[in-house]
mmCIF file of C-alpha atoms in Angstrom:
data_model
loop_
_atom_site.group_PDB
_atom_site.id
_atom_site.type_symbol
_atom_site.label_atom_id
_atom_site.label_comp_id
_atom_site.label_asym_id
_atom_site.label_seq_id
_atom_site.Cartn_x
_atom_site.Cartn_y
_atom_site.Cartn_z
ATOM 1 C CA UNK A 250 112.244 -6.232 94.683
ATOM 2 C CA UNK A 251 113.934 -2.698 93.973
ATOM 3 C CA UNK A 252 112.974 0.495 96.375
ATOM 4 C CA UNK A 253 112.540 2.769 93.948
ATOM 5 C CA UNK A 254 111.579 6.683 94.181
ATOM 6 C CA UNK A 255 110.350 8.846 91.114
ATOM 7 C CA UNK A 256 109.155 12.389 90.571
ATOM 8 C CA UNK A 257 104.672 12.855 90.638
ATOM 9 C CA UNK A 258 102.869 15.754 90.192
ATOM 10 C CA UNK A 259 103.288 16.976 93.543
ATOM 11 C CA UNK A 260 106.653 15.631 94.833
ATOM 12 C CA UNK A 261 108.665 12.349 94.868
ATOM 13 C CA UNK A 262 106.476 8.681 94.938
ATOM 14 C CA UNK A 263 107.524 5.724 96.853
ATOM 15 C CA UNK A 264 107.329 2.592 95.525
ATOM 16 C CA UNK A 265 108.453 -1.020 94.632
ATOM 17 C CA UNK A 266 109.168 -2.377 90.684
ATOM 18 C CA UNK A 267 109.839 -5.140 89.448
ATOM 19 C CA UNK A 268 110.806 -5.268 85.660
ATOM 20 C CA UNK A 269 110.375 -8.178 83.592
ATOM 21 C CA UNK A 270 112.838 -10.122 81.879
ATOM 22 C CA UNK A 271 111.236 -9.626 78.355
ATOM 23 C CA UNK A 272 111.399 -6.283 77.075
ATOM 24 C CA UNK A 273 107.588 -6.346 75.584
ATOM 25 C CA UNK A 274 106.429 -8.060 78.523
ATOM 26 C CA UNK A 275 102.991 -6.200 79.494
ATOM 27 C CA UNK A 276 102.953 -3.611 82.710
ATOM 28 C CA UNK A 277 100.894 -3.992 85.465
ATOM 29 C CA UNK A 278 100.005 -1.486 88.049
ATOM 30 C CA UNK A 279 98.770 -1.994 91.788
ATOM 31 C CA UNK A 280 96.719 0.852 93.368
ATOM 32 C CA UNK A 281 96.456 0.408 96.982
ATOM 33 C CA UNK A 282 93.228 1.363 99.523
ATOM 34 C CA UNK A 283 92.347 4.863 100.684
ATOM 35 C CA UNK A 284 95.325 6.627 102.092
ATOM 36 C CA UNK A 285 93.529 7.934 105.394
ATOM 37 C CA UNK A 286 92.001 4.671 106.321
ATOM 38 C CA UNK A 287 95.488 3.304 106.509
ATOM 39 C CA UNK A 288 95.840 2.032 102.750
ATOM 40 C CA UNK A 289 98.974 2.119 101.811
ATOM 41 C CA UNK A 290 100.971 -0.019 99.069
ATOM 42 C CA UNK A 291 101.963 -2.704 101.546
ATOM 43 C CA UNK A 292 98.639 -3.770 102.382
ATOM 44 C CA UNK A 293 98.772 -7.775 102.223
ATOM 45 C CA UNK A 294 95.932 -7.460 99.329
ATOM 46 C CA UNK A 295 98.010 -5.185 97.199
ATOM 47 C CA UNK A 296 101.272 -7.078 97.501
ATOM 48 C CA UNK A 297 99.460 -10.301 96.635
ATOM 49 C CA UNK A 298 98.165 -8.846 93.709
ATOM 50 C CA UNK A 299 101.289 -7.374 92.969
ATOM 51 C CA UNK A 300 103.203 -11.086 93.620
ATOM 52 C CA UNK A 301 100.508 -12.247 91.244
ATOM 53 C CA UNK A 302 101.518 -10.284 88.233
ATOM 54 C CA UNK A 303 105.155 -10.140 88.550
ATOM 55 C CA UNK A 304 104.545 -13.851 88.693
ATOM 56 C CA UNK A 305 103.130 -14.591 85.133
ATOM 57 C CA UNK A 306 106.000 -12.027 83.674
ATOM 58 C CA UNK A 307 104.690 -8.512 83.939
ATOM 59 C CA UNK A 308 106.806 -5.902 84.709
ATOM 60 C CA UNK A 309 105.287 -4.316 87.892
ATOM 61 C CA UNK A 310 104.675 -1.778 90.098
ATOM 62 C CA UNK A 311 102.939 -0.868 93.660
ATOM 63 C CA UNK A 312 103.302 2.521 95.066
ATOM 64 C CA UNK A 313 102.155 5.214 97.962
ATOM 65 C CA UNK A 314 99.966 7.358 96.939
ATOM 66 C CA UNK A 315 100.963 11.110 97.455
ATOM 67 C CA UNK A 316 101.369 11.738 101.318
ATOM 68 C CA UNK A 317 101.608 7.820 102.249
ATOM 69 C CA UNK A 318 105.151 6.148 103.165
ATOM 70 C CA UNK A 319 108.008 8.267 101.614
ATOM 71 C CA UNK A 320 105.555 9.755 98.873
ATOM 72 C CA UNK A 321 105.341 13.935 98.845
ATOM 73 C CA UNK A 322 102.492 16.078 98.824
ATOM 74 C CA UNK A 323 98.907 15.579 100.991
ATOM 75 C CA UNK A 324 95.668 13.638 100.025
ATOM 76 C CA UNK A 325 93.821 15.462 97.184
ATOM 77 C CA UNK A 326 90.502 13.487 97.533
ATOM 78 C CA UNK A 327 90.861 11.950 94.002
ATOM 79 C CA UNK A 328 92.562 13.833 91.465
ATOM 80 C CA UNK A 329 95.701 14.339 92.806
ATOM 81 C CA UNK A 330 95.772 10.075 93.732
ATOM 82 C CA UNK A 331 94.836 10.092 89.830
ATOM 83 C CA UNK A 332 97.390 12.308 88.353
ATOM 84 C CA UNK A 333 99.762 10.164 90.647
ATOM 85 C CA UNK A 334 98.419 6.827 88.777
ATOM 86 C CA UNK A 335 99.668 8.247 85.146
ATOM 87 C CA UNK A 336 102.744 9.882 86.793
ATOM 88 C CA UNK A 337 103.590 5.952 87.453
ATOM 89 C CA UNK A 338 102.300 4.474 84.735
ATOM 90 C CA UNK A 339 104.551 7.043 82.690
ATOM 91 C CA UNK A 340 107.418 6.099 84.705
ATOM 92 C CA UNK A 341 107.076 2.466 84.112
ATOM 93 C CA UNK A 342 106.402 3.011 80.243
ATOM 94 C CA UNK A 343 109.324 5.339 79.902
ATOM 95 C CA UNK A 344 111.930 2.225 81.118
ATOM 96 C CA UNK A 345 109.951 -0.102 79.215
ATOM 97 C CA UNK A 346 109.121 1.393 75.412
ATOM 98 C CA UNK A 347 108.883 -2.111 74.312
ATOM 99 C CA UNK A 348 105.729 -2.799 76.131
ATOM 100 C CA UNK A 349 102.689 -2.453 74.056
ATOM 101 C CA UNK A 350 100.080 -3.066 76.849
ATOM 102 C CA UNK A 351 99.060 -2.657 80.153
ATOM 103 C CA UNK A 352 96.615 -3.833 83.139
ATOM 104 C CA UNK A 353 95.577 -1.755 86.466
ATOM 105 C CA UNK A 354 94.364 -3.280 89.165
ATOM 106 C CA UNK A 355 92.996 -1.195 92.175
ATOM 107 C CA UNK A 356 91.328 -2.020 95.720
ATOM 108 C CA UNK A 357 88.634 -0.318 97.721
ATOM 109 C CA UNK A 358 89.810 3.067 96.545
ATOM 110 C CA UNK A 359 92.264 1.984 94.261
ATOM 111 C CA UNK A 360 89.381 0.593 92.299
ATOM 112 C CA UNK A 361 87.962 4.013 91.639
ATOM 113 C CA UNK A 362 91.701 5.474 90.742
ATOM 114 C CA UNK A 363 92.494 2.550 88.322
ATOM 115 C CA UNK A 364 88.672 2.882 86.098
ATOM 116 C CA UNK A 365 89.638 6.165 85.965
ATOM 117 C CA UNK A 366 92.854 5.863 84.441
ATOM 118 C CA UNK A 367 91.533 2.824 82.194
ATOM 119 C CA UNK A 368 89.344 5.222 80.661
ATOM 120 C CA UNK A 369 92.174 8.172 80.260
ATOM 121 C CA UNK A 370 94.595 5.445 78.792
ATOM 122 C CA UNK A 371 93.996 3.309 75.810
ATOM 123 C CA UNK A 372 96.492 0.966 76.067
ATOM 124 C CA UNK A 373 95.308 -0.612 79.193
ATOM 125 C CA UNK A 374 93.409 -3.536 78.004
ATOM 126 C CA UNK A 375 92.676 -5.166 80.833
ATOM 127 C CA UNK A 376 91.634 -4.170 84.942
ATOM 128 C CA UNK A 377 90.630 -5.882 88.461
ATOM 129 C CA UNK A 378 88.532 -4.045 90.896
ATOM 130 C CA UNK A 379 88.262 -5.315 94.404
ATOM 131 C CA UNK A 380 85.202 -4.527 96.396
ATOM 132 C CA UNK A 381 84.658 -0.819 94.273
ATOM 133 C CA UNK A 382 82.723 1.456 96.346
ATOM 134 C CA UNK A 383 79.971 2.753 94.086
ATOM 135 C CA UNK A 384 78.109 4.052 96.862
ATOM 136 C CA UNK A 385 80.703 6.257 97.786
ATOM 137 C CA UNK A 386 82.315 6.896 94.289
ATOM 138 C CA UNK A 387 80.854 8.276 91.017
ATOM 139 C CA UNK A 388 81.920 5.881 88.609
ATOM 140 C CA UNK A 389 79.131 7.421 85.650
ATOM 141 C CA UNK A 390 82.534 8.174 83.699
ATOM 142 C CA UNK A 391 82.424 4.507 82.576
ATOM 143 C CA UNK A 392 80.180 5.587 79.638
ATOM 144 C CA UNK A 393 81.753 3.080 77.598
ATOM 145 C CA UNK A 394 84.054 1.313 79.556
ATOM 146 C CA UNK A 395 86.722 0.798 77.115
ATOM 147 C CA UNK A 396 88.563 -2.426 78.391
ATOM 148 C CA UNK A 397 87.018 -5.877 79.662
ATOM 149 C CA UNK A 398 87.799 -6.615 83.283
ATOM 150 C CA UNK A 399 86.923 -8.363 86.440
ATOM 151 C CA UNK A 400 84.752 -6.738 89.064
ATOM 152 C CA UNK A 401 84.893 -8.849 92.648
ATOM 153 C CA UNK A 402 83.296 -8.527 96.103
ATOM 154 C CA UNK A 403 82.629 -10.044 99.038
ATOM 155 C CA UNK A 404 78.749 -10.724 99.880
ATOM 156 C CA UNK A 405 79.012 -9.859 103.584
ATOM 157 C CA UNK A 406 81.020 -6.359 102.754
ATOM 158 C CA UNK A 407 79.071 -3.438 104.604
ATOM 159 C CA UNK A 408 81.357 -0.633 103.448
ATOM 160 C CA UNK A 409 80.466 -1.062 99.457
ATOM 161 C CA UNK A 410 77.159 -3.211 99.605
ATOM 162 C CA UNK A 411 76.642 -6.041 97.429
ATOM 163 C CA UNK A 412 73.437 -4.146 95.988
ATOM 164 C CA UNK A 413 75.563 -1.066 94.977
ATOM 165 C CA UNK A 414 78.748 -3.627 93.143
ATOM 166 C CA UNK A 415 75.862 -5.010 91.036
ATOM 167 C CA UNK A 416 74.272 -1.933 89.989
ATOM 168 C CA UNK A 417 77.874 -1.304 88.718
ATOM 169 C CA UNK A 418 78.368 -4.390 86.905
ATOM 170 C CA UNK A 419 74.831 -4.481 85.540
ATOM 171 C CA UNK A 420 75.371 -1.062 84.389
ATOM 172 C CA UNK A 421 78.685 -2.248 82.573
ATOM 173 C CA UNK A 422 77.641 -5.382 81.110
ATOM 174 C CA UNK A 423 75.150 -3.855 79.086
ATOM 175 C CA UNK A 424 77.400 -2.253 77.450
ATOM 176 C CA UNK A 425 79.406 -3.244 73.916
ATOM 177 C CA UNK A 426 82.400 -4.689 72.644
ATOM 178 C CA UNK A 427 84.005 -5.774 75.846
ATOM 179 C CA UNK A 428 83.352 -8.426 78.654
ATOM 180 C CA UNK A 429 83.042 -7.742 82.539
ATOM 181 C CA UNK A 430 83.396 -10.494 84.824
ATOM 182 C CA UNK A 431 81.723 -10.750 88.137
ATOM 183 C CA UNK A 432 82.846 -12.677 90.744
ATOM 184 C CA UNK A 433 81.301 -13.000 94.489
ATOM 185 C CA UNK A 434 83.042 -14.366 97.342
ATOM 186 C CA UNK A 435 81.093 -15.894 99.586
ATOM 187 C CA UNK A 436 80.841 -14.713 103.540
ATOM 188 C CA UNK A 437 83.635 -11.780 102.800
ATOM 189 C CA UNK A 438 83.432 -8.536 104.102
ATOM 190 C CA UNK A 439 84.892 -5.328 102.412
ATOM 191 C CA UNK A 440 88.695 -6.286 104.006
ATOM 192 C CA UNK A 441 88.417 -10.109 103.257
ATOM 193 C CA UNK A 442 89.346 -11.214 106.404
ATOM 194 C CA UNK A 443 90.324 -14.617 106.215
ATOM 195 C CA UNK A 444 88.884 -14.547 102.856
ATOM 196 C CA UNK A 445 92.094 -13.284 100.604
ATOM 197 C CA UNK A 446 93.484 -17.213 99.934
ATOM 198 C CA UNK A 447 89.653 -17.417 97.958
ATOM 199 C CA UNK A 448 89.772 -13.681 96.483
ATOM 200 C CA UNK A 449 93.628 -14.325 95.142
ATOM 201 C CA UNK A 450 92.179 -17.614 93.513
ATOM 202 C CA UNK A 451 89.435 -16.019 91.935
ATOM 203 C CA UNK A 452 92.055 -13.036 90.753
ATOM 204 C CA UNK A 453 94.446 -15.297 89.349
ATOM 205 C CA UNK A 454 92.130 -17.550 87.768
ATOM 206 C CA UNK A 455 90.818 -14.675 85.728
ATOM 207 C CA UNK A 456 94.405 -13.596 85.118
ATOM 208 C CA UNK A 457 95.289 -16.976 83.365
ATOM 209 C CA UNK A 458 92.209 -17.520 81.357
ATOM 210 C CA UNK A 459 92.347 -13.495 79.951
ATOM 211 C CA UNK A 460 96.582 -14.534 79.440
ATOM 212 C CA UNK A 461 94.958 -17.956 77.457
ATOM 213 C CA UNK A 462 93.489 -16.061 75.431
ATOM 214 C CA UNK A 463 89.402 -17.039 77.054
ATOM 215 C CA UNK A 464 86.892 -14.225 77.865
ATOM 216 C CA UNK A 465 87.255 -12.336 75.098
ATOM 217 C CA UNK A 466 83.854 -10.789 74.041
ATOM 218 C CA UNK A 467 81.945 -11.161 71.284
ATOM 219 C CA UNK A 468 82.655 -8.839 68.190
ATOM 220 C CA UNK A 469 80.693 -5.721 68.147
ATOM 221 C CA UNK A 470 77.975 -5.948 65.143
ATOM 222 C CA UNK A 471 79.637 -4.152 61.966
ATOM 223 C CA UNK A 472 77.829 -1.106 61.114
ATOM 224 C CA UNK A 473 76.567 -1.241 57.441
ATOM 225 C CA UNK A 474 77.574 1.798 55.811
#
């Protein structure tokens, strides 16, 4: 898969694309763990993911967040590891005009960058967060949550408590028009050590029912004018 460098916000990103062979095929973007606790866009997690997509015919892309690898520029707590995120997603968009949608999948903190940009960007219609810290992270900007996703954690994880992920996904599935889908792996903890064969099933099951057209949620009620 191509090496490929391109300007961010604060300096050049490092990262690894691979396009599709269909010019409209949809984008996918990988958004790896927190950069000072040794996330970086290699992680085993983040390149399965990554495999996963490029797979089914997306045209995809992992990358180091600013500071990590060959990327420029220092960790920015956030919202420099957000502007980053569009900075790539522009990149990939401006190769591919075709492409008419897109999906962001993020884990740990990549979970918190990628529902941010899914609410900043309306063409990305569908996301996967692994293990989501919202004990750690705000994530009250999901107020709505614009696309239907999957949410999945691992029951034995003591850095984003299973009590905390389901507050989230309560809090989201009340709300209308789009479907979030919760799924729990048994005995993982927050890395999924010996756990990620199970987690990449449960991702790529999702995947290919969302591709088959399942899970879509039921039609908001029509407002009577």
């Amino acid at each position: 898969m191509p090496e490929i460098i391109f300007n961010g916000p604060a300096g050049r990103l490092e990262g690894r694309y691979q396009p599709s062979k269909q010019k409209n095929a949809p984008i996918a973007i990988v958004l790896h763990p927190h950069p000072q606790f040794g996330g970086t866009m290699n992680n085993q997690i983040v390149y399965q993911l990554f495999y996963m997509f490029q797979k089914r015919g997306f045209t995809t892309l992992r990358f180091n967040f600013r500071g990590i690898g060959r990327s420029q520029g220092e960790f920015d707590h956030g919202a420099g590891e957000l502007s980053d995120a569009a900075s790539a997603l522009d990149w990939v968009q401006s190769l591919h005009p075709d492409s008419k949608s897109c999906w962001v999948a993020g884990y740990s903190f990549g979970a918190w960058i990628g529902m941010q940009l899914l609410m900043r960007r309306p063409e990305i219609e569908g996301f996967m967060s692994i293990a989501p810290q919202p004990n750690i992270y705000d994530f009250s900007f999901l107020a709505p949550c614009p696309s239907s996703g999957l949410i999945i954690n691992g029951d034995a994880d003591k850095v984003a408590p299973e009590k905390d992920v389901n507050g989230l996904v309560e809090k989201l599935k009340t709300q209308k028009g789009i479907l979030i889908t919760h799924r729990l792996v048994p005995g993982a903890n927050h890395f999924f050590n010996s756990q990620t064969e199970t987690l990449m099933a449960e991702c790529e099951d999702y995947l290919d029912r969302r591709l088959a057209g399942e899970l879509t949620p039921e039609p908001a009620a029509k407002r009577i004018r």
